[in-house]
mmCIF file of C-alpha atoms in Angstrom:
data_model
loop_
_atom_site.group_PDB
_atom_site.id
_atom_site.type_symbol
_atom_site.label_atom_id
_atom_site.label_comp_id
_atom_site.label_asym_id
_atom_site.label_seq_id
_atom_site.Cartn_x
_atom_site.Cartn_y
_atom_site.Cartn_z
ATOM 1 C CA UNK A 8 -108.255 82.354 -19.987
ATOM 2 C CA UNK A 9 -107.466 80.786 -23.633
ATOM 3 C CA UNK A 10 -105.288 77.916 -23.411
ATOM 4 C CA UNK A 11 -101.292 78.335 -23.626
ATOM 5 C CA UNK A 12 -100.165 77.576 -27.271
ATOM 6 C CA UNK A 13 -96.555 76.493 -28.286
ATOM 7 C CA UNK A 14 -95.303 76.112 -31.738
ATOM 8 C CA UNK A 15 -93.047 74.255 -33.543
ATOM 9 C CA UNK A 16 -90.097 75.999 -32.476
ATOM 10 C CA UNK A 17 -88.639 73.555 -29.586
ATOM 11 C CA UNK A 18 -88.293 77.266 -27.570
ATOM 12 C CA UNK A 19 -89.543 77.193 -24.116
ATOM 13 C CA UNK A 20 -91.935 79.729 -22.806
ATOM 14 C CA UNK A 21 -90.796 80.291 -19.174
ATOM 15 C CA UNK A 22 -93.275 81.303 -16.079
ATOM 16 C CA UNK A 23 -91.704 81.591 -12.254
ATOM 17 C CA UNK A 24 -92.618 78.330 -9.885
ATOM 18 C CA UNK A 25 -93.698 77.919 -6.785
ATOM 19 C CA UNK A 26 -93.980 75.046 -4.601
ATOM 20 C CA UNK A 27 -92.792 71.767 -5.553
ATOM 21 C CA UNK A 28 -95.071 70.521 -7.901
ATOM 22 C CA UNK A 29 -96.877 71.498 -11.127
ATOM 23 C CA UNK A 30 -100.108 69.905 -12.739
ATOM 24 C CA UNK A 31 -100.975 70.423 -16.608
ATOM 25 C CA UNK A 32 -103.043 69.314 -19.334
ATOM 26 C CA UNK A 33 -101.785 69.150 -22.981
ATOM 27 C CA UNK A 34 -103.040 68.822 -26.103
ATOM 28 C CA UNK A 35 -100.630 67.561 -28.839
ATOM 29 C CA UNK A 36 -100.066 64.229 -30.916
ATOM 30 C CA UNK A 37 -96.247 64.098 -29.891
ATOM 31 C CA UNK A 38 -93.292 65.948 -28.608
ATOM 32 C CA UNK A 39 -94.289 67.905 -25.565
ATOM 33 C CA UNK A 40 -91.439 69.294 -23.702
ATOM 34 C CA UNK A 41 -91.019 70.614 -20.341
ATOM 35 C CA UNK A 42 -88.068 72.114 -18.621
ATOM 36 C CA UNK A 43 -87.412 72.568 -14.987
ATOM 37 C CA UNK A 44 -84.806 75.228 -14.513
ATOM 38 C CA UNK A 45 -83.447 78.310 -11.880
ATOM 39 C CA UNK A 46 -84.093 80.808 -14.053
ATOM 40 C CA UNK A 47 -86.529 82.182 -17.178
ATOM 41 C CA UNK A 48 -83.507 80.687 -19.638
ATOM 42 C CA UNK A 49 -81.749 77.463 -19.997
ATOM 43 C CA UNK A 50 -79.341 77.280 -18.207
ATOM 44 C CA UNK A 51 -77.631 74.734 -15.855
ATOM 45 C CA UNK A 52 -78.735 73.393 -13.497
ATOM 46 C CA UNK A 53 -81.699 72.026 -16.009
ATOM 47 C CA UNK A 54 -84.368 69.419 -15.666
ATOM 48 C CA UNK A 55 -86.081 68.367 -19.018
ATOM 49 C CA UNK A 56 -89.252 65.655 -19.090
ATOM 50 C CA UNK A 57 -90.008 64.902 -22.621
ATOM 51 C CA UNK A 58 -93.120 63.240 -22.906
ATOM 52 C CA UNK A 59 -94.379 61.580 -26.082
ATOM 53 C CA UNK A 60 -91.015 61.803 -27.947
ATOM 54 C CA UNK A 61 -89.569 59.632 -30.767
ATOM 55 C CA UNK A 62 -93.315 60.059 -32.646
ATOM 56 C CA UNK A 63 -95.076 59.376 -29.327
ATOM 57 C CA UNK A 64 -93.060 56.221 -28.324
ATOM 58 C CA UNK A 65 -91.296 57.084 -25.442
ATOM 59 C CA UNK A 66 -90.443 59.770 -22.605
ATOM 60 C CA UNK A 67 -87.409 60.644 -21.120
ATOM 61 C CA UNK A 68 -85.587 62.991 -18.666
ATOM 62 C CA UNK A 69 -82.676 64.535 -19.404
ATOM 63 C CA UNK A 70 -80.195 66.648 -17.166
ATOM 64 C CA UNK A 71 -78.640 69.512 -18.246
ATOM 65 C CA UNK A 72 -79.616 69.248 -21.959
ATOM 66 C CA UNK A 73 -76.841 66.442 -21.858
ATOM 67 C CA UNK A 74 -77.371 62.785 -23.448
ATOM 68 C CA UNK A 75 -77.055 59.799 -22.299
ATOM 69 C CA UNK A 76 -80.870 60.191 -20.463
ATOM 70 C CA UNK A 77 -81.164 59.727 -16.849
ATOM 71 C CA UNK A 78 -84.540 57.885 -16.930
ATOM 72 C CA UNK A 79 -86.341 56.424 -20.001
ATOM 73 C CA UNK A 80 -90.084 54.649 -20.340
ATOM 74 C CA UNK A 81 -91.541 53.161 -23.199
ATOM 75 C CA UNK A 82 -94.681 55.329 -23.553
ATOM 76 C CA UNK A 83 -96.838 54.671 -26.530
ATOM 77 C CA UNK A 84 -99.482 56.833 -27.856
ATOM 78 C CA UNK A 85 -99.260 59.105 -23.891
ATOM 79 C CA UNK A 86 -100.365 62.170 -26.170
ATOM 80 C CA UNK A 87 -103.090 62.444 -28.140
ATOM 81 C CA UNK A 88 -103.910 65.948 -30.546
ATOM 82 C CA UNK A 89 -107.452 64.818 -30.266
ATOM 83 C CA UNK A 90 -107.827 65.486 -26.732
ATOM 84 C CA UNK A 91 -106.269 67.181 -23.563
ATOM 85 C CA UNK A 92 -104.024 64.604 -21.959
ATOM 86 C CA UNK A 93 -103.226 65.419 -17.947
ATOM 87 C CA UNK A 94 -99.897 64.827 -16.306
ATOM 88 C CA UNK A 95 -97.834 65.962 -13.014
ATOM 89 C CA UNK A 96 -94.299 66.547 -11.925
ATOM 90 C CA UNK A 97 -93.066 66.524 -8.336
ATOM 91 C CA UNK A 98 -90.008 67.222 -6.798
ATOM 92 C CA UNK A 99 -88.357 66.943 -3.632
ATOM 93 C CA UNK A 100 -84.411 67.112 -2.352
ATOM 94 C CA UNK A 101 -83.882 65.974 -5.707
ATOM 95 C CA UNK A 102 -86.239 63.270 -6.322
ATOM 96 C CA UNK A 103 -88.470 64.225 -9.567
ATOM 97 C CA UNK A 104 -91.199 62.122 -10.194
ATOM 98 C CA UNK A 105 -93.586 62.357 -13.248
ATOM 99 C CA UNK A 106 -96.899 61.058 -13.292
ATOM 100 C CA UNK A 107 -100.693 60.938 -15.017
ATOM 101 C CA UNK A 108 -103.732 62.909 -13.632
ATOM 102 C CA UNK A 109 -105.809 60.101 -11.678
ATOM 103 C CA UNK A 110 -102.604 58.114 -11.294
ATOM 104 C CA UNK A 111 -100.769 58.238 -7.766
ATOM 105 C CA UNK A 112 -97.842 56.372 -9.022
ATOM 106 C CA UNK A 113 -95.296 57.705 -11.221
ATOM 107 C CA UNK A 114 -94.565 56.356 -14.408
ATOM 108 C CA UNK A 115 -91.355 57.721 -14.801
ATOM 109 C CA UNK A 116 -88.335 59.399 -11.912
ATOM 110 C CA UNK A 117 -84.783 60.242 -11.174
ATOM 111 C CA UNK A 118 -83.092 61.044 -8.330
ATOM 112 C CA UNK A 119 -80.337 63.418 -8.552
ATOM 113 C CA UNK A 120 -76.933 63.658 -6.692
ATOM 114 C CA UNK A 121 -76.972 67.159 -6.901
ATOM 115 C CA UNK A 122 -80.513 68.521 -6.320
ATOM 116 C CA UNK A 123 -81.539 71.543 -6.414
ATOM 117 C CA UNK A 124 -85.375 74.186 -6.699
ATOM 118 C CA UNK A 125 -86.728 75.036 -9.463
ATOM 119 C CA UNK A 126 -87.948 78.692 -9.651
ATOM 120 C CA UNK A 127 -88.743 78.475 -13.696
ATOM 121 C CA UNK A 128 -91.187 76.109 -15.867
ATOM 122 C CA UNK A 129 -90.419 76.250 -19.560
ATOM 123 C CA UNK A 130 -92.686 74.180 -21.872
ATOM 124 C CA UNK A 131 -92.403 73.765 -25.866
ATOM 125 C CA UNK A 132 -92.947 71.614 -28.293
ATOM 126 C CA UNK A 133 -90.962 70.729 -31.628
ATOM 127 C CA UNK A 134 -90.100 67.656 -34.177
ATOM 128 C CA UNK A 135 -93.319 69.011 -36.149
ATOM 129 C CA UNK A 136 -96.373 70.151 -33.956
ATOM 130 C CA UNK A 137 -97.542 72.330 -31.816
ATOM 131 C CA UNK A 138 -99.816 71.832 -28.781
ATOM 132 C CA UNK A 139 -101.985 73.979 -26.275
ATOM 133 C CA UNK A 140 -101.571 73.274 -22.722
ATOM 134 C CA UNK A 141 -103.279 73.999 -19.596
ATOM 135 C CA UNK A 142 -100.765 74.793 -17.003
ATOM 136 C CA UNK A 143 -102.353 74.655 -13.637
ATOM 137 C CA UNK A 144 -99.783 75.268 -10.704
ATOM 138 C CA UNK A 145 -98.420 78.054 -11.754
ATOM 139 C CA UNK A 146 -100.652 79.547 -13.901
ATOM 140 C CA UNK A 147 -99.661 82.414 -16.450
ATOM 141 C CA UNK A 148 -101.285 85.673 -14.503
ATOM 142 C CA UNK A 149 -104.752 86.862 -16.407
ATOM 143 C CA UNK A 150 -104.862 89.173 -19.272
ATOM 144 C CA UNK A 151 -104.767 92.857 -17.557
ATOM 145 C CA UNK A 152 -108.763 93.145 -19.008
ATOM 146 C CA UNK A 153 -109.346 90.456 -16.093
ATOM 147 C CA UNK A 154 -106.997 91.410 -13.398
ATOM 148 C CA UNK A 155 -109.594 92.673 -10.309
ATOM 149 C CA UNK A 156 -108.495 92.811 -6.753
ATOM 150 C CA UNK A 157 -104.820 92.538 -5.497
ATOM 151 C CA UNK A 158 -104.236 88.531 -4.308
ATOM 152 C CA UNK A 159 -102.278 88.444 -1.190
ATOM 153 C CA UNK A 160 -99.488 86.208 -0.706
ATOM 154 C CA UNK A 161 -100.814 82.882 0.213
ATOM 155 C CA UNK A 162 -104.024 81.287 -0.416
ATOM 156 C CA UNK A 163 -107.153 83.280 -0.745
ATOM 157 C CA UNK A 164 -110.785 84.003 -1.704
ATOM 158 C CA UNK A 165 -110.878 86.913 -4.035
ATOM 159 C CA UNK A 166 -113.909 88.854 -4.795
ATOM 160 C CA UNK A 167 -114.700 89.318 -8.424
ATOM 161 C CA UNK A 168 -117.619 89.229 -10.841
ATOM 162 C CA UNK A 169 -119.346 89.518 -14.631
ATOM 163 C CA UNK A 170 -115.988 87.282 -15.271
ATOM 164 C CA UNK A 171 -113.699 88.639 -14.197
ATOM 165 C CA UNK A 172 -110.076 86.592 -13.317
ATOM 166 C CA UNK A 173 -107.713 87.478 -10.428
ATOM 167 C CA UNK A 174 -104.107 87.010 -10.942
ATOM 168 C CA UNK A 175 -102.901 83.340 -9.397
ATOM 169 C CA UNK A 176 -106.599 82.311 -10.048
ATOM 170 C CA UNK A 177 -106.800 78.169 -9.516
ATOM 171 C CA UNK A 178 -107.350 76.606 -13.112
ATOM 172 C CA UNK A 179 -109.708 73.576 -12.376
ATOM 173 C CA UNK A 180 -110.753 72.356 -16.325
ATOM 174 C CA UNK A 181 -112.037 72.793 -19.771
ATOM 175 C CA UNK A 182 -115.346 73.183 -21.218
ATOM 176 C CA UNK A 183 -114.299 73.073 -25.170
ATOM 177 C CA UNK A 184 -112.662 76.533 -25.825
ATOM 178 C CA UNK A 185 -113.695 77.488 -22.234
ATOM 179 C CA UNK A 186 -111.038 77.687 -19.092
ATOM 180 C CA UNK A 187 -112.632 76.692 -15.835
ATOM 181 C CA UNK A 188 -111.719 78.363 -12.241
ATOM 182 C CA UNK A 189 -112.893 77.570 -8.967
ATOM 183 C CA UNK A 190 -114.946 79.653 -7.599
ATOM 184 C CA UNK A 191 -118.093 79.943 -5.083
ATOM 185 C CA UNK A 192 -120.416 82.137 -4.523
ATOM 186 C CA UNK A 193 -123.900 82.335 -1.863
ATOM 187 C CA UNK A 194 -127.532 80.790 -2.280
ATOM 188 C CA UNK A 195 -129.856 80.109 -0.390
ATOM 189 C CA UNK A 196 -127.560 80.216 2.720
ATOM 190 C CA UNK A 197 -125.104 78.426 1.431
ATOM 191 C CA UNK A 198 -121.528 79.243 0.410
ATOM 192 C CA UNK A 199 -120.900 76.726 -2.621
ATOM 193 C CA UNK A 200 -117.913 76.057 -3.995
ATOM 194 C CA UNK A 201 -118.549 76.055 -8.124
ATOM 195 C CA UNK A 202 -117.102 76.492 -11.876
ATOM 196 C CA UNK A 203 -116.476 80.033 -12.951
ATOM 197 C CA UNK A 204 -116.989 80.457 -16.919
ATOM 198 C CA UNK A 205 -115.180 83.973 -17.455
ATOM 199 C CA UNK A 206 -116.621 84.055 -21.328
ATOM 200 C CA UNK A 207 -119.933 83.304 -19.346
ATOM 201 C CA UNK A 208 -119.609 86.437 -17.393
ATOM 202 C CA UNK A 209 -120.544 84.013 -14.304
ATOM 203 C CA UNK A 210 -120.226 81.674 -11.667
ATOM 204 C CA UNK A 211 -122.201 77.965 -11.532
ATOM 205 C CA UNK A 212 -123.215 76.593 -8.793
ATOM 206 C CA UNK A 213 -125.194 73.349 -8.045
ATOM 207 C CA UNK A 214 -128.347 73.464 -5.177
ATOM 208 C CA UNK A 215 -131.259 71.288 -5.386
ATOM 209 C CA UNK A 216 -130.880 69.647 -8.363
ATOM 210 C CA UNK A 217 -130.179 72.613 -10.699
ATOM 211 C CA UNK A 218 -127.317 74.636 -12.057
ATOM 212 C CA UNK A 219 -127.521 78.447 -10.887
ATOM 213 C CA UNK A 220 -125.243 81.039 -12.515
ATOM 214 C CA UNK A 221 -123.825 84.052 -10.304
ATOM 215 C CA UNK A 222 -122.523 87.089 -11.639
ATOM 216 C CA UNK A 223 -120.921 88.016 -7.551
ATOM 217 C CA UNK A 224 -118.497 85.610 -6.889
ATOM 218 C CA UNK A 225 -115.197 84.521 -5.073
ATOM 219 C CA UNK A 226 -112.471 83.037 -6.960
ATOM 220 C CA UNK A 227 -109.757 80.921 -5.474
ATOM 221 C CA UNK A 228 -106.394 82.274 -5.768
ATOM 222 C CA UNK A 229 -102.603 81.663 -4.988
ATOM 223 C CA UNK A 230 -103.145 77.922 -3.669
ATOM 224 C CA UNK A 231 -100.376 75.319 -4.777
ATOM 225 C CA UNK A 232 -102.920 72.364 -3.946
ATOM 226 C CA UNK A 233 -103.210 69.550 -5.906
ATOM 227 C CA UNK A 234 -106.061 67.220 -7.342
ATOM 228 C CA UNK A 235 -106.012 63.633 -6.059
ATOM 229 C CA UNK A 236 -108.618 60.670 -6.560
ATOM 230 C CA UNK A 237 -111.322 60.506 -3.880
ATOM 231 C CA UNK A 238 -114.864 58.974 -4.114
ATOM 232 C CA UNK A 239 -117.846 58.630 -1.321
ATOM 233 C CA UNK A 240 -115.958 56.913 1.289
ATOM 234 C CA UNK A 241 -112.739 58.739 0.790
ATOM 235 C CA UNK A 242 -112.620 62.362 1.390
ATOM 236 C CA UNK A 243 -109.091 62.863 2.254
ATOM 237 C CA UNK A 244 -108.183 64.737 5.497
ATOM 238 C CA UNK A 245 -106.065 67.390 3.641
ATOM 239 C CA UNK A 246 -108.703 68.440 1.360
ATOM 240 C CA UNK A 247 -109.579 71.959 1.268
ATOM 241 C CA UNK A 248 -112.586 73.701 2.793
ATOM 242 C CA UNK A 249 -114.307 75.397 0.218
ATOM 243 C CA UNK A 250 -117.375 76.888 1.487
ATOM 244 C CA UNK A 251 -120.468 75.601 3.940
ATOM 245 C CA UNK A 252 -123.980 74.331 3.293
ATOM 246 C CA UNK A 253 -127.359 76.425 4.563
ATOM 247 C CA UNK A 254 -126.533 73.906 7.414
ATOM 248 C CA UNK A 255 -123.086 74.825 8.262
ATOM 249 C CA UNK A 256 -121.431 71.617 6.752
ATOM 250 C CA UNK A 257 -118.064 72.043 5.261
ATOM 251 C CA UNK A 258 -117.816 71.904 0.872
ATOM 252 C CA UNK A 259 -115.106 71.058 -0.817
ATOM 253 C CA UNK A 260 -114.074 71.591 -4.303
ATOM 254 C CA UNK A 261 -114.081 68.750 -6.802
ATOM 255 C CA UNK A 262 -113.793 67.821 -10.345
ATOM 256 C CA UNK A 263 -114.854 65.080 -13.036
ATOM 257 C CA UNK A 264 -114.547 63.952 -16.497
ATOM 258 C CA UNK A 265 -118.343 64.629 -17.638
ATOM 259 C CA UNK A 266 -119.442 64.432 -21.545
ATOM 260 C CA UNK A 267 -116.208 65.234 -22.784
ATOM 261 C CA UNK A 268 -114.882 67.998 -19.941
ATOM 262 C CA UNK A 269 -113.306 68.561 -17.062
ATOM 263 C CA UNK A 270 -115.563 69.911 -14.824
ATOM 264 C CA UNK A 271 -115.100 71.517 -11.111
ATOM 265 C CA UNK A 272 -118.101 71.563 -8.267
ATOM 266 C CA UNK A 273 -119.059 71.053 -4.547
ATOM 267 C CA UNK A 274 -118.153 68.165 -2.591
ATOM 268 C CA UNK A 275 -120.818 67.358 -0.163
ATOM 269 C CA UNK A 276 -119.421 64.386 2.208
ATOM 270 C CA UNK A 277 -122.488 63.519 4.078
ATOM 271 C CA UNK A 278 -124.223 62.853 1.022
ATOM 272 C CA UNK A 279 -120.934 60.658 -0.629
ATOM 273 C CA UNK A 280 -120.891 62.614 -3.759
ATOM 274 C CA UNK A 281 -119.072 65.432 -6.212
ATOM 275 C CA UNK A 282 -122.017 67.840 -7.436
ATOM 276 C CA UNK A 283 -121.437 69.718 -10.636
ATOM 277 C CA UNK A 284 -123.575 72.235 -12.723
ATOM 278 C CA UNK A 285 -123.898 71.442 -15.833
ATOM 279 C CA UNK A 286 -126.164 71.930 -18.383
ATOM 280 C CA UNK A 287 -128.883 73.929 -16.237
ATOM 281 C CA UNK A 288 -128.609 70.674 -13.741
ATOM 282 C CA UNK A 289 -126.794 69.329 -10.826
ATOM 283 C CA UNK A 290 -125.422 66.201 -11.631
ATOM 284 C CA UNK A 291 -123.999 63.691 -9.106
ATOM 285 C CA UNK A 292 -121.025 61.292 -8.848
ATOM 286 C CA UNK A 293 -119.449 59.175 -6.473
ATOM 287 C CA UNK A 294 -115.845 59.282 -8.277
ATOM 288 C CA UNK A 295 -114.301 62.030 -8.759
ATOM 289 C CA UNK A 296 -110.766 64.144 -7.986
ATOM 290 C CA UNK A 297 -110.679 66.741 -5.005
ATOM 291 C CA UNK A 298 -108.494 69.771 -3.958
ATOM 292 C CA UNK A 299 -105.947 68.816 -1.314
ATOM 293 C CA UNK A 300 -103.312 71.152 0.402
#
């Protein structure tokens, strides 16, 4: 799926919400707006983040489209429109925290009086640009050319293949203009957890030291888990199970910054290491980000 693109219109595109949290990746030099609301519209009760304002000098939140801010941070240069910048919002009996991908700790929160659940995520951007965004939990559904199967409510493995997308598919990075899903599919045995290239028409998976492309293959769908820091000594105990080795060992799915993308592959903890495909190989590393429930 093609990124999400917003224009310089400062007019939200709404999609519904579920969960509490939301991960994204945008692309912009300044002014990226997102809105946290009970319904596709504005409307109060209204949670706004706006990172990158004031020509990319601060962020705010803002309640209720009403001034003075609740929160302010000085934020220079957070965006870039060279290069896909990742953030995430989280909220909880009306404590909203904003953060950076790879960063536990928020950089920015508010806790508010009157709570309340968001069922809507707007996102725009305005003051003059435009931006693409990558919107991860929840994603907008698949174009009906790449709808296959019927995802059930709750997580799920749905069977698909020659690229095809299931609605609610997990969005796990970017290879230039290329979306990247988590997938897996068999070899040798194995069930691996992979990368899923719908303008490839396949599946990648890494096994013994190369990349293999699958045109059969499960794609992971409706799951509101997030990615979270791990490395070889620090699988967390909430991460997901993903698929199996030949051997019956549990996989996990995983993702790195590699040569200018964000790539998703197999986590392998007796070996200490996230394995991707990429570029007909498997390559190794021992830091990396991990999907947790």
């Amino acid at each position: 799926m093609p990124a999400l693109t917003t224009e310089d219109k400062l007019e939200y595109q709404f999609y519904p919400l579920s969960g509490g949290q939301i991960q994204f990746r945008v692309k912009a030099p300044h002014d990226c707006h997102v809105a946290l609301t009970t319904s596709p519209a504005e409307s109060d009760p209204m949670w706004e983040i706006f990172i990158g304002g004031w020509k990319n000098s601060k962020s705010v939140i803002r309640k209720n489209r009403t001034k003075p801010d609740v929160s302010e941070v000085d934020t220079p240069d957070i965006l870039s429109g060279d290069e896909f910048r990742g953030f995430w919002i989280r909220w909880n009996a009306g404590y909203l925290t904003v953060g950076k991908e790879n960063e536990p700790e928020p950089f920015m929160s508010y806790v508010d009086p009157d709570g309340f659940q968001p069922t809507h995520l707007g996102v725009c951007t305005g003051w003059g640009t435009g931006g693409e965004w990558l919107i991860e939990d929840p994603a907008p559904s698949a174009p009906a050319d790449y709808q296959v199967g019927n995802a059930a409510t709750g997580t799920c493995w749905c069977d698909a293949q020659a690229g095809a997308i299931p609605d609610n598919a997990v969005l796990a990075g970017q290879d230039g203009d290329d979306a990247l899903y988590v997938g897996r599919a068999e070899h040798e045995g194995a069930l691996i957890p992979g990368k899923v290239v719908p303008g490839h028409g396949v599946c990648y998976v890494a096994w013994g030291g190369e990349e293999h492309a699958k045109t059969e293959y499960q794609v992971l769908c409706n799951c509101s888990g997030i990615w979270v820091p791990a490395s070889a000594d620090n699988i967390p105990p909430n991460a997901v199970p993903c698929g199996h080795t030949e051997e019956g060992e549990p996989l996990f799915s995983g993702r790195v910054n590699h040569e200018g993308t964000l790539t998703p592959g197999k986590v392998q903890p007796s070996h200490g290491v996230l394995y991707i495909p990429f570029g007909g190989q498997e390559v190794s590393f021992q830091e990396f980000e991990i999907l947790t429930s």
